[in-house]
PDB file of C-alpha atoms in Angstrom:
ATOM      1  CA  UNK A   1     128.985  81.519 230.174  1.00 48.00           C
ATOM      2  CA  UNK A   2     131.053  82.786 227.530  1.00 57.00           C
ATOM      3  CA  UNK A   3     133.857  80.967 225.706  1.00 68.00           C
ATOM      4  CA  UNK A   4     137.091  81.547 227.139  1.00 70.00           C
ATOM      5  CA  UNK A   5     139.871  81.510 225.024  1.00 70.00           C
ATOM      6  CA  UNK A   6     142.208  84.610 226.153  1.00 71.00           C
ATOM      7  CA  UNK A   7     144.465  84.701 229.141  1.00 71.00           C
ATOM      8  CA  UNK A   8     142.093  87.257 231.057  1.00 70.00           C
ATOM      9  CA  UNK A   9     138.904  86.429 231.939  1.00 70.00           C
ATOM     10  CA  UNK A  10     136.620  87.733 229.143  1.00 69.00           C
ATOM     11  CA  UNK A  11     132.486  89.499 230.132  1.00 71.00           C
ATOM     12  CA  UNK A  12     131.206  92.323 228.903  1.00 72.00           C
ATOM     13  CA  UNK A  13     130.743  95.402 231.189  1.00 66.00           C
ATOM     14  CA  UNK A  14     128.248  95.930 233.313  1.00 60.00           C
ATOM     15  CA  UNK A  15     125.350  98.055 231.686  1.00 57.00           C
ATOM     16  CA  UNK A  16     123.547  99.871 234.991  1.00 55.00           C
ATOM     17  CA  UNK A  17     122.616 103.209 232.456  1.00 52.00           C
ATOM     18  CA  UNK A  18     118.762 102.942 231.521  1.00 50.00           C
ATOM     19  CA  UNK A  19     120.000 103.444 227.846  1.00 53.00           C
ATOM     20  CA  UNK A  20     121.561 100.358 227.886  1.00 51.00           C
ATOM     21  CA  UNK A  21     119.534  98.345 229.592  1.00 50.00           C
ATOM     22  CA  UNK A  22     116.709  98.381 226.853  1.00 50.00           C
ATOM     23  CA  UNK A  23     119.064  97.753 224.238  1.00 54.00           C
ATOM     24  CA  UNK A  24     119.950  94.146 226.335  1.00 54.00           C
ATOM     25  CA  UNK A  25     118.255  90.777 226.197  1.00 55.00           C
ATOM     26  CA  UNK A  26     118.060  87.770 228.191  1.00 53.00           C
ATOM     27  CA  UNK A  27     117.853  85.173 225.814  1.00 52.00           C
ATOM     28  CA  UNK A  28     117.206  81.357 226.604  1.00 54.00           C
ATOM     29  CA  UNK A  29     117.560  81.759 229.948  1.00 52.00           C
ATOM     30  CA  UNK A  30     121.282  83.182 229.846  1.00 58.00           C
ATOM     31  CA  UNK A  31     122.555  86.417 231.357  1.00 65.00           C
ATOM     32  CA  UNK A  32     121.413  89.671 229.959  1.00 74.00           C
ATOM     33  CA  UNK A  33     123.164  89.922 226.990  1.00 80.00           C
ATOM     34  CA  UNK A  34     123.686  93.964 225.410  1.00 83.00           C
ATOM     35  CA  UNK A  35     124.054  94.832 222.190  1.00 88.00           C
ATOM     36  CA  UNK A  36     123.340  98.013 219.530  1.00 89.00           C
ATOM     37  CA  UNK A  37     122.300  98.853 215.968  1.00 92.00           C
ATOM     38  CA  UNK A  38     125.448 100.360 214.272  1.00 91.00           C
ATOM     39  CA  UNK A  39     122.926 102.372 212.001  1.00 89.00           C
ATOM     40  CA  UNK A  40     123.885 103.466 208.515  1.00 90.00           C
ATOM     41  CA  UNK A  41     120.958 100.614 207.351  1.00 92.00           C
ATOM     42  CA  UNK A  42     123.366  97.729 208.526  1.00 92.00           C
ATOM     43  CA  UNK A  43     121.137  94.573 210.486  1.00 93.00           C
ATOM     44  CA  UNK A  44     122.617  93.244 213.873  1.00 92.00           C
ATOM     45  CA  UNK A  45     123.345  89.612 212.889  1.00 92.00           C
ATOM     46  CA  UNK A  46     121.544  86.637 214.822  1.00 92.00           C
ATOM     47  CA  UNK A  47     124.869  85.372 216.645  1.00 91.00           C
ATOM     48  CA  UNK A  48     125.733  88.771 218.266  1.00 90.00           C
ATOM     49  CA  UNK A  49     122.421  88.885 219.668  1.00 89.00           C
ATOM     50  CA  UNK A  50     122.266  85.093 221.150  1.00 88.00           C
ATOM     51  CA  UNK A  51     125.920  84.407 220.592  1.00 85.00           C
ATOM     52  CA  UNK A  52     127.896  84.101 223.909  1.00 84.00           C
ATOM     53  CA  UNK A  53     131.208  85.057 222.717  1.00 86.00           C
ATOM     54  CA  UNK A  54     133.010  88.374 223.538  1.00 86.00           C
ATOM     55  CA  UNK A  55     134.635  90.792 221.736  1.00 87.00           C
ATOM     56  CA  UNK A  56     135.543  94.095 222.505  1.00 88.00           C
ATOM     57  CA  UNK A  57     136.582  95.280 219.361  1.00 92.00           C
ATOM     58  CA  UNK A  58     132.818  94.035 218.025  1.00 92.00           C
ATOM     59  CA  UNK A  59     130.711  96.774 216.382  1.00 94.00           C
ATOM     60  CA  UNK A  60     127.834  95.068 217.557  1.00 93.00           C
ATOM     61  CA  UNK A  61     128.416  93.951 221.045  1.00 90.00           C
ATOM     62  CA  UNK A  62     131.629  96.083 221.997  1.00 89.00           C
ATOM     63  CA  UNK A  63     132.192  99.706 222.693  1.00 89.00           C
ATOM     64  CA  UNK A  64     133.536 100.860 218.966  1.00 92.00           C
ATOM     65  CA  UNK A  65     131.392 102.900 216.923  1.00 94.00           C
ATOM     66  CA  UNK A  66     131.184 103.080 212.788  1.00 94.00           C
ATOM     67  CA  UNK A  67     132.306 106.427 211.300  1.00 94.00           C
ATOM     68  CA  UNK A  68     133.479 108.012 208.275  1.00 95.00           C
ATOM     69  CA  UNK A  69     133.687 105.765 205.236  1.00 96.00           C
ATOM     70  CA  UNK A  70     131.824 102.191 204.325  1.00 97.00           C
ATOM     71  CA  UNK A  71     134.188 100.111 201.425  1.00 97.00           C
ATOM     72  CA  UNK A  72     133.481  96.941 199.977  1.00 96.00           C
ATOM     73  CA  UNK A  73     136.286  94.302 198.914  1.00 96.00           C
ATOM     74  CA  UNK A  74     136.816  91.001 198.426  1.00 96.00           C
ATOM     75  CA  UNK A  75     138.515  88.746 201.280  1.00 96.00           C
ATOM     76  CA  UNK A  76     142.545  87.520 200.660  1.00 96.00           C
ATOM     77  CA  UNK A  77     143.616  85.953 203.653  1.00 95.00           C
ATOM     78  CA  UNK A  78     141.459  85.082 206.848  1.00 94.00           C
ATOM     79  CA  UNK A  79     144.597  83.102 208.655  1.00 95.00           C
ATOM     80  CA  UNK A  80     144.818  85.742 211.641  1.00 93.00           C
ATOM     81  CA  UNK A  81     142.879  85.902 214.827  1.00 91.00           C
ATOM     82  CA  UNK A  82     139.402  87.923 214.414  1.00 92.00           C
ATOM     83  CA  UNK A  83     141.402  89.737 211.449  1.00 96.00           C
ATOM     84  CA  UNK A  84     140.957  89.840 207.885  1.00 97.00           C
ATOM     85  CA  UNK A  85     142.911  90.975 204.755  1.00 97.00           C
ATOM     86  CA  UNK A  86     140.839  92.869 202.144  1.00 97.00           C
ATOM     87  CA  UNK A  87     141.534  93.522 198.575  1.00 97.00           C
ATOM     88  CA  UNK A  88     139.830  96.406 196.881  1.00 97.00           C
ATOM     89  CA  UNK A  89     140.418  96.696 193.348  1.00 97.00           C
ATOM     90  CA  UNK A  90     140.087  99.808 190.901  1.00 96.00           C
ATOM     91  CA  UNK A  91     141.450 101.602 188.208  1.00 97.00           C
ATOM     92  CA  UNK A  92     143.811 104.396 187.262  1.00 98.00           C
ATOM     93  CA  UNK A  93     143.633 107.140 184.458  1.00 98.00           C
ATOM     94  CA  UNK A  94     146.947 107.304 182.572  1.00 97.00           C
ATOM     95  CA  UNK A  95     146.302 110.899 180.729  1.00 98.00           C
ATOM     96  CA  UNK A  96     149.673 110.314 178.220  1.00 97.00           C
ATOM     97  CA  UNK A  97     147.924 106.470 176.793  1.00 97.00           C
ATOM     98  CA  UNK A  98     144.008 107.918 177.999  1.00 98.00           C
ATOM     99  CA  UNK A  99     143.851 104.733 179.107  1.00 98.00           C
ATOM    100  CA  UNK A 100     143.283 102.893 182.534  1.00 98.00           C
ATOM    101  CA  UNK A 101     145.483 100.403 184.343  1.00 97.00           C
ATOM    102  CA  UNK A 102     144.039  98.288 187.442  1.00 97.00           C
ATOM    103  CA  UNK A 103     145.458  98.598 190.672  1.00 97.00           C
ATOM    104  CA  UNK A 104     144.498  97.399 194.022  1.00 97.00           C
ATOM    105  CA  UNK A 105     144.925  97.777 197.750  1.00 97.00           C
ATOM    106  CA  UNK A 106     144.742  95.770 200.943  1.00 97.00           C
ATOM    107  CA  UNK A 107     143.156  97.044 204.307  1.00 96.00           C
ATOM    108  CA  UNK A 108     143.105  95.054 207.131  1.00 97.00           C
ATOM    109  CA  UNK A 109     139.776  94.598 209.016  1.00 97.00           C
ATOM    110  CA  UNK A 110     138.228  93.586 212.200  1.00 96.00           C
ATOM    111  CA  UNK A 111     135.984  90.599 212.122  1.00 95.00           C
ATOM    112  CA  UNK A 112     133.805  90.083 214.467  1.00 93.00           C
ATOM    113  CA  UNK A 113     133.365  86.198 216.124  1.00 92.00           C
ATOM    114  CA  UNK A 114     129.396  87.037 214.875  1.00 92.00           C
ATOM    115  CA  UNK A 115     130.344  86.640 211.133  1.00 94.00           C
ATOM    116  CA  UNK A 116     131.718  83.483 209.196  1.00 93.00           C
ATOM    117  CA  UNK A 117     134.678  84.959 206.569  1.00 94.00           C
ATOM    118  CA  UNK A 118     136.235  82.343 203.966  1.00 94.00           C
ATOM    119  CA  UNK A 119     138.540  83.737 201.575  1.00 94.00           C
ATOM    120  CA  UNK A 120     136.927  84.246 198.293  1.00 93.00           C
ATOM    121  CA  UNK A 121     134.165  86.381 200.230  1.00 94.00           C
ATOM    122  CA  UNK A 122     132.921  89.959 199.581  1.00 96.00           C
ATOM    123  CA  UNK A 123     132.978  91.796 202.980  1.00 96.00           C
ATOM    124  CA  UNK A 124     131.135  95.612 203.426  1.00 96.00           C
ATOM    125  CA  UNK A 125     133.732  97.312 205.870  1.00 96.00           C
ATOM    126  CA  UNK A 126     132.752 100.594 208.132  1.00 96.00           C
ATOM    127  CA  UNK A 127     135.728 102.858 209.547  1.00 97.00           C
ATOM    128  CA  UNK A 128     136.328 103.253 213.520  1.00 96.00           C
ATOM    129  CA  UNK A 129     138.841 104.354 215.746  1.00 96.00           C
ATOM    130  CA  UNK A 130     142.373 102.509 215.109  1.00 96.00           C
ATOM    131  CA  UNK A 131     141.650  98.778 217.100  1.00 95.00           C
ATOM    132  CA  UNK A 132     146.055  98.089 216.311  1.00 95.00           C
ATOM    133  CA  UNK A 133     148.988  99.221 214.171  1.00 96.00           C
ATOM    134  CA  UNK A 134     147.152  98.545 210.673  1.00 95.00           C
ATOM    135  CA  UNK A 135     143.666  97.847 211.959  1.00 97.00           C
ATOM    136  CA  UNK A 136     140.816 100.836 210.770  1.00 97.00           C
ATOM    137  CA  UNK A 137     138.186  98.904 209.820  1.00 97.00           C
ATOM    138  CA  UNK A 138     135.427  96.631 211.200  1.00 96.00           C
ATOM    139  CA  UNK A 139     133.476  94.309 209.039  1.00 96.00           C
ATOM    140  CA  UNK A 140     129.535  95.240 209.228  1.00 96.00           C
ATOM    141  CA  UNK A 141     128.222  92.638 206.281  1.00 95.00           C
ATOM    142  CA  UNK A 142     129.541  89.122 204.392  1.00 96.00           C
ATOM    143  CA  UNK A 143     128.351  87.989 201.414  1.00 93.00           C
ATOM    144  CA  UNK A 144     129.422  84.633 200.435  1.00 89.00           C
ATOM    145  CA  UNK A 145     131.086  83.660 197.305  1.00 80.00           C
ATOM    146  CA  UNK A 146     129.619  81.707 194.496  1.00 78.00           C
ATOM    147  CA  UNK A 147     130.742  78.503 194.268  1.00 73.00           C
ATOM    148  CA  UNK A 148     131.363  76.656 191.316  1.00 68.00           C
ATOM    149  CA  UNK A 149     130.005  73.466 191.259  1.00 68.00           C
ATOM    150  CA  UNK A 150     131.813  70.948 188.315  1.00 71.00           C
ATOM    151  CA  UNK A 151     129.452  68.440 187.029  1.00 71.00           C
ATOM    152  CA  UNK A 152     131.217  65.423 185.288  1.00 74.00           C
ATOM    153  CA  UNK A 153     131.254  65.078 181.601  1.00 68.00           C
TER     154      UNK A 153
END
C-alpha cells in the first residue's frame, strides 16, 4: 500500500495497454508496480522501481515526459513540498570593460519522492510540460555535495 499523505486517496492508474504492462513489476510480493526509462541516457533510480510512494508529477513513475533542455545547478532551498530551488550560475560579457561579471538564476524544479535533495547538492534538471505557476522542470539526477570534514588541530 502506498503512503498516504494527501487528502485524496493516492494509486497510480490502472495500466490494461500491453505497452505498459511490460514496463511494470511486481516486486516483493506487492502490487504491480509501472514505471519507464525517461531516455536521454538518464538510469531509473532503485526507489521508483520498489518505492511505494506516488507521484504524479514523477518522471519516472507518473505520466510527464522530459523534453527540450537538460540544466545542471546547484540546490538553494529544499523547504517546499516535492519542490526545489535551483541556482545556476554563469557569466556575462561586458563589451565597454571586455570583461565578464557573474550572474545567476533560480528555476524551480520538481523532485521526485525517489531522490534525496539537501541543499548544497548539484541536481541535473530535464524540461516538461508546466507541473504549477513557476514549475518547468523535473529533477532526473542528484549528486551529493562534498562534505568537509574538520579534523582537530
Amino acid at each position: 500500500m502506498a503512503e498516504q499523505i494527501e487528502k485524496s486517496f493516492q494509486k497510480q492508474p490502472l495500466f490494461h495497454n500491453a505497452k505498459f504492462a511490460t514496463t511494470s513489476k511486481k516486486v516483493n510480493g506487492k502490487d504491480r508496480r509501472w514505471f519507464k526509462d525517461v531516455g536521454l541516457g538518464f538510469k531509473t533510480p532503485k526507489e521508483a522501481i520498489s518505492g511505494d510512494y506516488i507521484d504524479k508529477k514523477c518522471p519516472f513513475t507518473g505520466e510527464v515526459s522530459i523534453r527540450g533542455r537538460i540544466l545542471t545547478g546547484k540546490v538553494v532551498s529544499a523547504k517546499m513540498l516535492r519542490t526545489v530551488i535551483i541556482r545556476r550560475e554563469y557569466l556575462h560579457y561586458i563589451t565597454k570593460y571586455n570583461r565578464y561579471e557573474k550572474r545567476h538564476k533560480n528555476l524551480a524544479a520538481h523532485c521526485s519522492p525517489a531522490f534525496r535533495v539537501e541543499v548544497g547538492d548539484t541536481v541535473t534538471v530535464g524540461q516538461c510540460r508546466p507541473l504549477s505557476k513557476t514549475v518547468r522542470f523535473n529533477v532526473l539526477r542528484v549528486s551529493k555535495a562534498k562534505t568537509k570534514n574538520f579534523t582537530k588541530f
